[in-house]
Amino acid sequence: MSNSRGSSHLRIPATARFLPKISPFSIAVYITLLFAFTIFVFIFSTKEILEDEQKPLFSEESQSQQDNEYVILLILQMTDDQLWEAPFSHGFHPCVKPTSRYKDTQEWDRYITVRSNGGLNQMRTGVLLLDGISDMVAVARIMNATLVIPQLDKRSFWQDSSMFSDIFDELHFITALQGDVRIVKELPKELESVPRARKHFSSWSGVNYYEEMTRLWKDYQVIHVAKSDSRLANNDLPLDIQRLRCRALYYALRFSLPIENLGKKLVERLRSRGGRYIALHLRYEKDMLSFTGCTYGLTDAEAEELRIMRENTNHWKMKKINSTEQRMGGFCPLTPKEVGIFLQALGYHSSTLIYIAAGEIYGGSSHLLELTSRFPNLVFKETVATPKELKAFVNHASKTAALDYIVSIGSDVFIPSHSGNMARAVEGHRRFLGHHKTITPDRKGLVEVFEKLERGELKEGSSLSSLVTKMHERRLGAPRKRGSSLPGIKGRGRFKTEESFYENPYPECICTSKNMFR
């Protein structure tokens, strides 16, 4: 954008050339009168000052109070900025371009088909439960194969009938990656009936593994990947493969136009309401509570309902779970009440605008009341969008999750109540875009704090605020290298403890001119 500004050069007006000449006598008279007027003003001002000294307008105590109020105002302003501003990320920027060694793709006459089941978070990232499209793009590249647009599972818990093109811009996905991987909408007709190699690739595998798997092309022209969770390693992959994963996720996987447009409208409406807002991924949903076995704060009837659901869900292997142990270990989502206490302890005002990025909250308003009593300015997509706008999203959980994703990416602060797939994907995306503020609650540490509150050993106020703030000063989404595996764990199990590549794509996809981590 260019700004047109007037010339800054001083110009002498043309009328100045026709002004009459002033004599020396006139100048002397003018100076004398000005001197006399100055003496008069000085005498008058001195009198006023003497009267002020005898009867001051402000006492020293009053002036001191004003100074204190000004200092408090500055502190409050500084604190408010700290609550909302992103952590230090100067010099960091996305870098996803291929290296000079990277070669354009070829049109391979062998194909990989994929079934991506699960919610939006699995489809976009492939973290933990089910692998994502981004990983399969990289696998197709390594194996010199053409990728067929993935089919989405319609038998999942959400019973979502959405197709790939309902959620993503299919044409953009194909064209954006045409220099990396050949992608087609469907398998050629002549190959639909040929035998396929049905393969469950090993979790967290590297390039050597997939190069070895290319032996399958000797006997098959099509490989079907039935299970695709975490098929690629988080670390120790070639730089070009890591950057390809980022190009696929952050550039090629663009939401379909209806989702994109409504998502942007929701962000604009939230901005018009309060200027700044928090996106709270409140994972207090029926499936999450049932899966994790977390029943703290629920009634006996609710706990039993969740137990029955877990018992009847075949693909959930854990059936008997100790809820207390889960909570004390930090494996449970924070309850709405705990989230309210947490946000207040961090210093957020009760008027803060909070967008709930989640599905239906278990127990509805009865459980949400403990959060809304502290933060009444709570909104959902259903209260920000009109019923007409949401009509096309009804019974399509993946589409509504996409809306939450867009609003979460656009928020000033993102806070997940549980470290699930969606939360990790959003955190990684926000890091990629400039390390936008993401507060990750220390759930295990917070449970100990909440227990002390219940026992009366700690009270809400400055002590609690200081404690919680200190606990989270390094959990605000500031730049850092991706975490490696936990010490003491051997074998392939160590890969599971690594921080997800999609949760923190630094350093491969985020560059800086300053070498700050050595």
Coordinates of C-alpha atoms in Angstrom, one line a residue:
M1 CA 0.0 0.0 0.0
S2 CA 1.4 3.4 -0.9
N3 CA 0.7 6.7 0.8
S4 CA 0.5 10.0 -1.0
R5 CA 1.9 12.7 1.1
G6 CA 2.3 16.5 0.3
S7 CA 5.7 18.0 -0.2
S8 CA 7.6 18.8 3.0
H9 CA 9.5 21.8 1.5
L10 CA 8.8 25.2 2.9
R11 CA 7.5 27.8 0.4
I12 CA 7.3 31.6 0.7
P13 CA 3.8 32.8 -0.2
A14 CA 3.6 35.1 -3.2
T15 CA 1.8 37.7 -1.1
A16 CA 4.9 38.2 1.0
R17 CA 6.6 40.1 -1.8
F18 CA 4.0 42.9 -1.7
L19 CA 4.1 43.6 2.1
P20 CA 5.1 47.3 3.1
K21 CA 8.5 48.0 4.5
I22 CA 8.7 48.7 8.3
S23 CA 10.8 51.6 9.6
P24 CA 13.4 51.4 12.5
F25 CA 11.2 53.8 14.7
S26 CA 8.2 51.5 14.4
I27 CA 10.3 48.5 15.5
A28 CA 11.6 50.4 18.6
V29 CA 8.0 51.3 19.7
Y30 CA 6.9 47.7 19.2
I31 CA 9.8 46.4 21.4
T32 CA 9.1 48.9 24.2
L33 CA 5.4 48.0 24.4
L34 CA 6.2 44.3 24.4
F35 CA 8.7 44.8 27.3
A36 CA 6.1 46.7 29.4
F37 CA 3.5 44.0 28.8
T38 CA 6.0 41.3 29.9
I39 CA 6.7 43.2 33.2
F40 CA 2.9 43.5 33.9
V41 CA 2.4 39.7 33.3
F42 CA 5.3 38.9 35.6
I43 CA 4.0 41.0 38.5
F44 CA 0.5 39.5 38.1
S45 CA 1.8 35.9 38.0
T46 CA 4.0 36.4 41.1
K47 CA 0.9 37.5 43.0
E48 CA -1.0 34.4 41.9
I49 CA 2.0 32.2 42.9
L50 CA 2.1 33.7 46.4
E51 CA -1.6 33.2 46.9
D52 CA -1.2 29.6 45.7
E53 CA 1.6 29.0 48.3
Q54 CA -0.6 30.3 51.1
K55 CA -3.6 28.1 49.9
P56 CA -2.3 25.2 47.8
L57 CA -4.7 23.6 45.4
F58 CA -3.2 20.0 46.1
S59 CA -1.7 18.8 49.3
E60 CA 1.4 16.6 49.2
E61 CA -0.8 13.7 50.3
S62 CA -3.1 14.3 47.4
Q63 CA -0.3 14.5 44.9
S64 CA 1.2 11.2 46.3
Q65 CA -2.2 9.5 45.9
Q66 CA -2.3 10.7 42.2
D67 CA 1.2 9.3 41.6
N68 CA 0.2 5.9 43.1
E69 CA -2.9 5.7 41.0
Y70 CA -0.9 6.5 37.9
V71 CA 1.6 3.7 38.8
I72 CA -1.2 1.2 39.4
L73 CA -2.7 2.1 36.1
L74 CA 0.6 1.5 34.3
I75 CA 1.0 -1.9 36.1
L76 CA -2.5 -2.9 35.2
Q77 CA -1.9 -1.9 31.6
M78 CA 1.4 -3.8 31.5
T79 CA -0.3 -6.9 33.1
D80 CA -3.1 -6.7 30.6
D81 CA -0.7 -6.7 27.7
Q82 CA 1.2 -9.7 29.2
L83 CA -2.1 -11.6 29.3
W84 CA -2.7 -11.2 25.6
E85 CA 0.6 -10.6 23.8
A86 CA 2.3 -13.5 22.1
P87 CA 5.6 -14.8 23.5
F88 CA 8.9 -13.5 22.1
S89 CA 9.3 -14.7 18.6
H90 CA 11.3 -12.0 16.8
G91 CA 13.1 -13.3 13.8
F92 CA 11.2 -16.6 13.5
H93 CA 9.4 -17.2 10.2
P94 CA 7.9 -20.1 8.2
C95 CA 10.3 -21.8 5.8
V96 CA 8.9 -24.7 3.8
K97 CA 10.7 -24.3 0.4
P98 CA 12.5 -27.4 -0.8
T99 CA 16.2 -27.6 -0.8
S100 CA 18.3 -27.5 -4.0
R101 CA 18.5 -31.3 -4.0
Y102 CA 14.7 -31.7 -4.2
K103 CA 13.4 -33.0 -7.5
D104 CA 9.9 -32.6 -9.0
T105 CA 7.6 -35.5 -8.9
Q106 CA 7.0 -38.0 -11.7
E107 CA 3.7 -39.5 -12.8
W108 CA 4.1 -42.9 -11.3
D109 CA 1.7 -45.6 -12.5
R110 CA 1.3 -47.1 -9.0
Y111 CA -1.1 -46.0 -6.4
I112 CA -1.7 -45.6 -2.7
T113 CA -5.3 -45.6 -1.4
V114 CA -6.1 -44.4 2.1
R115 CA -9.0 -44.6 4.5
S116 CA -8.8 -41.8 7.0
N117 CA -11.2 -42.5 9.8
G118 CA -11.8 -40.3 12.8
G119 CA -12.6 -36.6 13.3
L120 CA -11.1 -33.5 11.7
N121 CA -8.1 -33.5 13.9
Q122 CA -7.0 -37.0 12.8
M123 CA -7.5 -36.1 9.1
R124 CA -5.4 -33.0 9.2
T125 CA -2.5 -34.2 11.3
G126 CA -2.2 -37.9 11.9
V127 CA -1.4 -37.4 15.6
L128 CA -1.8 -40.4 18.0
L129 CA -5.0 -42.1 16.9
L130 CA -5.3 -42.1 13.1
D131 CA -2.7 -40.8 10.6
G132 CA -3.5 -37.8 8.5
I133 CA -3.4 -36.8 5.0
S134 CA -0.2 -34.8 5.4
D135 CA 1.8 -37.9 6.4
M136 CA 0.4 -40.0 3.5
V137 CA 1.5 -37.3 1.1
A138 CA 5.0 -37.7 2.4
V139 CA 4.8 -41.5 2.3
A140 CA 3.6 -41.4 -1.3
R141 CA 6.6 -39.2 -2.2
I142 CA 9.0 -41.6 -0.5
M143 CA 7.5 -44.6 -2.2
N144 CA 7.3 -43.0 -5.6
A145 CA 3.5 -43.5 -5.8
T146 CA 0.5 -41.6 -6.9
L147 CA -1.8 -40.8 -4.0
V148 CA -5.6 -41.2 -4.4
I149 CA -7.7 -38.6 -2.5
P150 CA -8.4 -40.3 0.9
Q151 CA -11.8 -41.7 1.7
L152 CA -13.2 -40.6 5.0
D153 CA -14.7 -43.2 7.4
K154 CA -18.4 -42.9 7.8
R155 CA -18.6 -45.5 10.6
S156 CA -16.8 -43.5 13.3
F157 CA -18.4 -42.4 16.5
W158 CA -19.6 -39.1 14.9
Q159 CA -21.4 -40.9 12.0
D160 CA -20.3 -38.1 9.7
S161 CA -21.2 -38.6 6.0
S162 CA -18.9 -35.9 4.8
M163 CA -16.6 -36.5 1.9
F164 CA -13.1 -35.1 1.4
S165 CA -14.4 -32.4 -0.9
D166 CA -17.1 -31.3 1.6
I167 CA -14.3 -30.4 4.1
F168 CA -11.3 -29.4 1.9
D169 CA -10.7 -27.6 -1.3
E170 CA -10.0 -30.7 -3.4
L171 CA -8.7 -29.0 -6.5
H172 CA -6.4 -26.7 -4.5
F173 CA -5.0 -29.8 -2.6
I174 CA -4.1 -31.5 -5.9
T175 CA -2.6 -28.4 -7.6
A176 CA -0.7 -27.1 -4.6
L177 CA 1.3 -30.4 -4.3
Q178 CA 1.7 -31.1 -8.0
G179 CA 5.4 -30.5 -7.8
D180 CA 5.7 -32.9 -4.9
V181 CA 3.3 -35.8 -5.4
R182 CA 0.9 -36.8 -8.1
I183 CA -2.6 -36.8 -6.6
V184 CA -5.8 -38.1 -8.3
K185 CA -9.4 -38.0 -7.2
E186 CA -10.0 -41.7 -7.7
L187 CA -8.3 -44.9 -8.8
P188 CA -8.4 -45.5 -12.5
K189 CA -11.3 -47.7 -13.5
E190 CA -9.1 -50.5 -14.9
L191 CA -7.4 -50.8 -11.4
E192 CA -10.5 -50.9 -9.3
S193 CA -10.8 -54.7 -9.4
V194 CA -7.1 -55.6 -9.3
P195 CA -5.7 -57.3 -6.1
R196 CA -4.3 -54.7 -3.6
A197 CA -1.6 -55.0 -1.0
R198 CA -3.4 -54.2 2.3
K199 CA -0.7 -52.9 4.6
H200 CA -0.5 -51.6 8.1
F201 CA 2.7 -49.7 8.0
S202 CA 4.7 -49.6 11.3
S203 CA 4.2 -46.6 13.5
W204 CA 6.8 -43.8 13.6
S205 CA 8.8 -45.2 10.6
G206 CA 11.6 -43.5 8.8
V207 CA 12.6 -43.2 5.2
N208 CA 14.6 -46.5 5.1
Y209 CA 11.5 -48.4 6.2
Y210 CA 9.3 -47.0 3.3
E211 CA 12.1 -47.4 0.8
E212 CA 12.1 -51.1 1.8
M213 CA 8.4 -51.2 1.4
T214 CA 8.8 -50.3 -2.3
R215 CA 9.4 -54.0 -2.9
L216 CA 5.6 -54.4 -2.8
W217 CA 5.5 -52.7 -6.2
K218 CA 7.0 -55.9 -7.8
D219 CA 3.7 -57.8 -7.1
Y220 CA 1.1 -55.0 -6.7
Q221 CA 0.1 -51.8 -8.5
V222 CA -2.1 -50.6 -5.7
I223 CA -1.3 -50.5 -1.9
H224 CA -4.2 -49.8 0.4
V225 CA -3.4 -48.3 3.8
A226 CA -6.1 -49.3 6.2
K227 CA -4.6 -47.9 9.3
S228 CA -2.6 -44.7 9.0
D229 CA -2.0 -43.4 12.6
S230 CA 1.4 -41.9 13.1
R231 CA 3.0 -43.7 10.2
L232 CA 5.9 -41.3 10.0
A233 CA 8.5 -40.6 12.6
N234 CA 8.6 -37.2 14.3
N235 CA 12.3 -36.8 14.1
D236 CA 15.3 -37.8 12.1
L237 CA 13.6 -37.5 8.7
P238 CA 15.2 -35.7 5.7
L239 CA 14.6 -31.9 5.8
D240 CA 12.8 -32.0 2.5
I241 CA 10.3 -34.7 3.8
Q242 CA 9.6 -32.6 6.9
R243 CA 9.0 -29.5 4.9
L244 CA 6.7 -31.4 2.5
R245 CA 4.6 -32.4 5.5
C246 CA 4.3 -28.7 6.4
R247 CA 3.5 -27.7 2.8
A248 CA 0.7 -30.3 2.8
L249 CA -0.7 -29.3 6.1
Y250 CA -0.4 -25.5 6.1
Y251 CA -0.8 -24.7 2.5
A252 CA -2.4 -27.6 0.5
L253 CA -5.0 -28.6 3.0
R254 CA -7.3 -25.6 2.7
F255 CA -10.9 -25.8 3.9
S256 CA -13.7 -25.8 1.4
L257 CA -15.1 -22.3 0.5
P258 CA -18.3 -22.5 2.6
I259 CA -16.3 -23.5 5.7
E260 CA -13.6 -21.0 5.1
N261 CA -16.1 -18.1 4.6
L262 CA -18.2 -18.9 7.7
G263 CA -15.1 -19.4 9.8
K264 CA -13.8 -15.9 8.8
K265 CA -17.2 -14.4 9.6
L266 CA -17.2 -15.9 13.1
V267 CA -13.7 -14.4 13.8
E268 CA -14.8 -11.0 12.5
R269 CA -18.0 -11.1 14.7
L270 CA -16.0 -12.0 17.8
R271 CA -13.6 -9.2 17.1
S272 CA -16.5 -6.7 16.8
R273 CA -17.8 -7.9 20.2
G274 CA -14.7 -7.5 22.3
G275 CA -11.7 -6.9 20.2
R276 CA -9.8 -9.7 21.7
Y277 CA -10.9 -13.2 22.6
I278 CA -9.8 -16.6 24.0
A279 CA -10.5 -19.8 22.1
L280 CA -11.1 -22.5 24.7
H281 CA -10.9 -26.0 23.5
L282 CA -13.1 -27.5 26.3
R283 CA -12.8 -31.2 25.9
Y284 CA -15.6 -31.9 28.4
E285 CA -17.5 -34.0 25.9
K286 CA -19.2 -37.4 26.4
D287 CA -16.8 -39.4 24.2
M288 CA -13.7 -37.9 25.7
L289 CA -14.8 -38.4 29.3
S290 CA -15.9 -42.0 28.5
F291 CA -12.6 -42.8 26.7
T292 CA -10.4 -41.4 29.5
G293 CA -12.6 -42.8 32.3
C294 CA -12.7 -39.4 33.9
T295 CA -15.7 -39.0 36.2
Y296 CA -14.6 -36.4 38.7
G297 CA -17.4 -33.9 39.4
L298 CA -20.0 -36.1 37.8
T299 CA -23.0 -37.8 39.4
D300 CA -23.1 -41.6 39.9
A301 CA -25.7 -41.8 37.1
E302 CA -23.4 -39.9 34.7
A303 CA -20.4 -42.0 35.6
E304 CA -22.3 -45.2 35.0
E305 CA -23.5 -43.9 31.6
L306 CA -19.9 -43.2 30.6
R307 CA -18.8 -46.7 31.8
I308 CA -21.4 -48.4 29.7
M309 CA -20.5 -46.4 26.7
R310 CA -16.8 -47.4 27.1
E311 CA -17.7 -51.0 27.6
N312 CA -19.8 -51.1 24.4
T313 CA -17.2 -49.3 22.2
N314 CA -15.2 -52.2 20.8
H315 CA -12.1 -50.3 19.5
W316 CA -11.5 -48.8 22.9
K317 CA -9.2 -51.4 24.5
M318 CA -9.2 -50.0 28.1
K319 CA -12.4 -51.0 29.8
K320 CA -11.7 -50.7 33.5
I321 CA -10.2 -47.3 34.5
N322 CA -9.5 -45.8 37.9
S323 CA -10.9 -42.3 37.6
T324 CA -9.0 -40.9 40.6
E325 CA -5.6 -42.2 39.3
Q326 CA -6.4 -40.8 35.9
R327 CA -7.1 -37.3 37.4
M328 CA -4.1 -37.3 39.7
G329 CA -1.8 -38.3 36.8
G330 CA -3.0 -35.3 34.8
F331 CA -4.7 -37.5 32.1
C332 CA -8.2 -36.0 32.5
P333 CA -9.6 -32.9 30.8
L334 CA -10.0 -29.9 33.2
T335 CA -13.6 -29.6 34.3
P336 CA -15.5 -26.3 33.5
K337 CA -15.1 -25.2 37.1
E338 CA -11.4 -25.9 37.1
V339 CA -11.0 -24.0 33.9
G340 CA -12.8 -21.0 35.5
I341 CA -10.4 -21.1 38.5
F342 CA -7.4 -21.4 36.2
L343 CA -8.4 -18.4 34.0
Q344 CA -9.0 -16.2 37.0
A345 CA -5.8 -17.2 38.6
L346 CA -3.9 -16.2 35.4
G347 CA -5.5 -12.8 35.7
Y348 CA -8.2 -12.7 33.0
H349 CA -11.1 -10.4 33.8
S350 CA -14.6 -11.8 34.2
S351 CA -15.7 -9.8 31.1
T352 CA -13.2 -11.7 28.9
L353 CA -14.8 -13.0 25.7
I354 CA -14.4 -16.7 25.5
Y355 CA -15.3 -18.9 22.5
I356 CA -15.9 -22.5 23.3
A357 CA -14.3 -24.6 20.5
A358 CA -15.8 -28.0 21.2
G359 CA -18.8 -30.3 20.6
E360 CA -21.7 -30.7 23.0
I361 CA -20.5 -30.3 26.6
Y362 CA -21.5 -33.3 28.7
G363 CA -24.2 -32.3 31.1
G364 CA -24.9 -29.1 29.3
S365 CA -25.6 -26.0 31.3
S366 CA -25.6 -27.8 34.6
H367 CA -21.8 -28.3 34.3
L368 CA -21.1 -25.1 32.4
L369 CA -22.7 -23.0 35.1
E370 CA -19.5 -23.2 37.2
L371 CA -17.6 -21.6 34.4
T372 CA -20.2 -19.1 33.2
S373 CA -20.6 -17.8 36.8
R374 CA -17.0 -16.7 36.6
F375 CA -16.9 -15.8 32.9
P376 CA -20.4 -14.9 31.7
N377 CA -19.2 -13.7 28.3
L378 CA -19.1 -17.2 27.0
V379 CA -20.1 -18.0 23.4
F380 CA -20.4 -21.0 21.1
K381 CA -20.6 -21.2 17.3
E382 CA -24.3 -21.6 17.7
T383 CA -24.5 -18.2 19.4
V384 CA -22.2 -16.4 17.0
A385 CA -23.5 -17.8 13.7
T386 CA -27.2 -17.8 12.6
P387 CA -29.3 -21.0 12.4
K388 CA -29.4 -20.5 8.6
E389 CA -25.6 -20.3 8.4
L390 CA -25.2 -23.5 10.4
K391 CA -27.9 -25.5 8.6
A392 CA -25.4 -27.1 6.2
F393 CA -23.2 -28.1 9.2
V394 CA -25.9 -30.1 11.1
N395 CA -24.9 -33.7 11.6
H396 CA -21.5 -33.0 10.1
A397 CA -19.1 -33.1 13.1
S398 CA -16.0 -32.7 10.9
K399 CA -17.4 -29.5 9.3
T400 CA -18.2 -28.0 12.7
A401 CA -14.8 -29.0 14.0
A402 CA -13.3 -27.2 11.0
L403 CA -15.1 -24.0 12.1
D404 CA -13.7 -24.4 15.6
Y405 CA -10.2 -24.9 14.0
I406 CA -10.4 -21.6 12.1
V407 CA -11.7 -19.6 15.1
S408 CA -9.0 -21.1 17.3
I409 CA -6.2 -20.3 14.8
G410 CA -7.5 -16.7 14.7
S411 CA -7.8 -16.2 18.4
D412 CA -5.6 -14.0 20.5
V413 CA -5.1 -16.8 23.0
F414 CA -5.8 -20.5 22.6
I415 CA -6.2 -22.7 25.7
P416 CA -6.9 -26.5 25.4
S417 CA -8.3 -28.2 28.5
H418 CA -6.8 -31.5 27.3
S419 CA -3.8 -32.3 25.1
G420 CA -5.8 -34.1 22.4
N421 CA -5.2 -34.2 18.6
M422 CA -7.1 -31.0 17.8
A423 CA -5.2 -29.1 20.5
R424 CA -1.9 -30.2 19.2
A425 CA -2.8 -29.4 15.6
V426 CA -3.9 -25.9 16.6
E427 CA -0.8 -25.3 18.8
G428 CA 1.5 -26.3 15.9
H429 CA -0.3 -24.2 13.4
R430 CA -0.2 -21.2 15.7
R431 CA 3.6 -21.7 16.2
F432 CA 4.0 -21.9 12.4
L433 CA 2.2 -18.6 12.0
G434 CA 4.3 -16.7 14.4
H435 CA 4.1 -18.4 17.8
H436 CA 0.7 -16.9 18.7
K437 CA -0.1 -17.3 22.4
T438 CA -1.1 -20.8 23.4
I439 CA -1.4 -21.6 27.1
T440 CA -1.1 -25.3 27.8
P441 CA -2.4 -26.1 31.3
D442 CA -0.2 -28.2 33.5
R443 CA -3.0 -30.5 34.4
K444 CA -1.1 -32.7 36.8
G445 CA 0.3 -29.7 38.7
L446 CA -3.1 -28.0 38.7
V447 CA -4.9 -31.0 40.2
E448 CA -2.6 -30.7 43.2
V449 CA -3.6 -27.0 43.5
F450 CA -7.3 -27.8 43.1
E451 CA -7.0 -30.4 45.8
K452 CA -5.5 -27.9 48.2
L453 CA -8.3 -25.5 47.4
E454 CA -10.9 -28.1 48.3
R455 CA -9.1 -29.0 51.6
G456 CA -8.9 -25.3 52.5
E457 CA -5.1 -25.3 52.5
L458 CA -5.1 -22.6 49.8
K459 CA -7.5 -19.8 49.0
E460 CA -8.3 -18.0 45.7
G461 CA -6.5 -14.7 45.5
S462 CA -3.0 -13.3 45.1
S463 CA -1.3 -16.5 46.4
L464 CA -3.1 -18.8 44.0
S465 CA -2.6 -16.4 41.1
S466 CA 1.2 -16.2 41.8
L467 CA 1.4 -20.0 42.1
V468 CA -0.5 -20.7 38.8
T469 CA 1.3 -18.0 36.9
K470 CA 4.7 -19.3 37.9
M471 CA 3.7 -22.8 36.9
H472 CA 2.8 -21.7 33.4
E473 CA 5.5 -19.1 32.6
R474 CA 7.1 -21.7 30.2
R475 CA 3.9 -23.0 28.8
L476 CA 2.8 -20.0 26.7
G477 CA 3.8 -21.2 23.2
A478 CA 7.1 -19.4 23.1
P479 CA 9.7 -20.6 20.5
R480 CA 11.6 -23.8 21.4
K481 CA 12.9 -26.9 19.8
R482 CA 10.6 -30.0 19.5
G483 CA 10.9 -32.2 22.5
S484 CA 12.7 -35.6 22.2
S485 CA 11.7 -38.9 23.8
L486 CA 11.6 -39.3 27.6
P487 CA 14.8 -40.6 29.2
G488 CA 14.9 -44.2 30.3
I489 CA 12.6 -45.6 27.6
K490 CA 14.0 -48.0 25.2
G491 CA 12.9 -49.7 22.0
R492 CA 10.1 -48.3 19.7
G493 CA 8.2 -47.2 22.8
R494 CA 10.4 -44.1 23.0
F495 CA 8.9 -42.8 19.7
K496 CA 5.5 -42.5 21.4
T497 CA 6.9 -40.2 24.1
E498 CA 8.4 -37.7 21.6
E499 CA 6.6 -34.4 21.0
S500 CA 4.6 -34.6 17.8
F501 CA 6.0 -33.0 14.7
Y502 CA 2.7 -31.3 14.1
E503 CA 2.6 -29.9 17.6
N504 CA 5.9 -28.1 17.1
P505 CA 7.3 -28.0 13.5
Y506 CA 10.5 -26.2 14.7
P507 CA 13.2 -26.3 13.5
E508 CA 12.5 -27.9 10.1
C509 CA 9.6 -25.6 9.1
I510 CA 10.4 -22.5 11.2
C511 CA 13.6 -20.6 10.6
T512 CA 15.4 -17.8 12.3
S513 CA 18.4 -15.7 11.4
K514 CA 19.6 -16.0 15.0
N515 CA 21.0 -19.2 16.4
M516 CA 19.3 -18.9 19.7
F517 CA 19.3 -22.6 20.9
R518 CA 22.9 -23.5 21.0

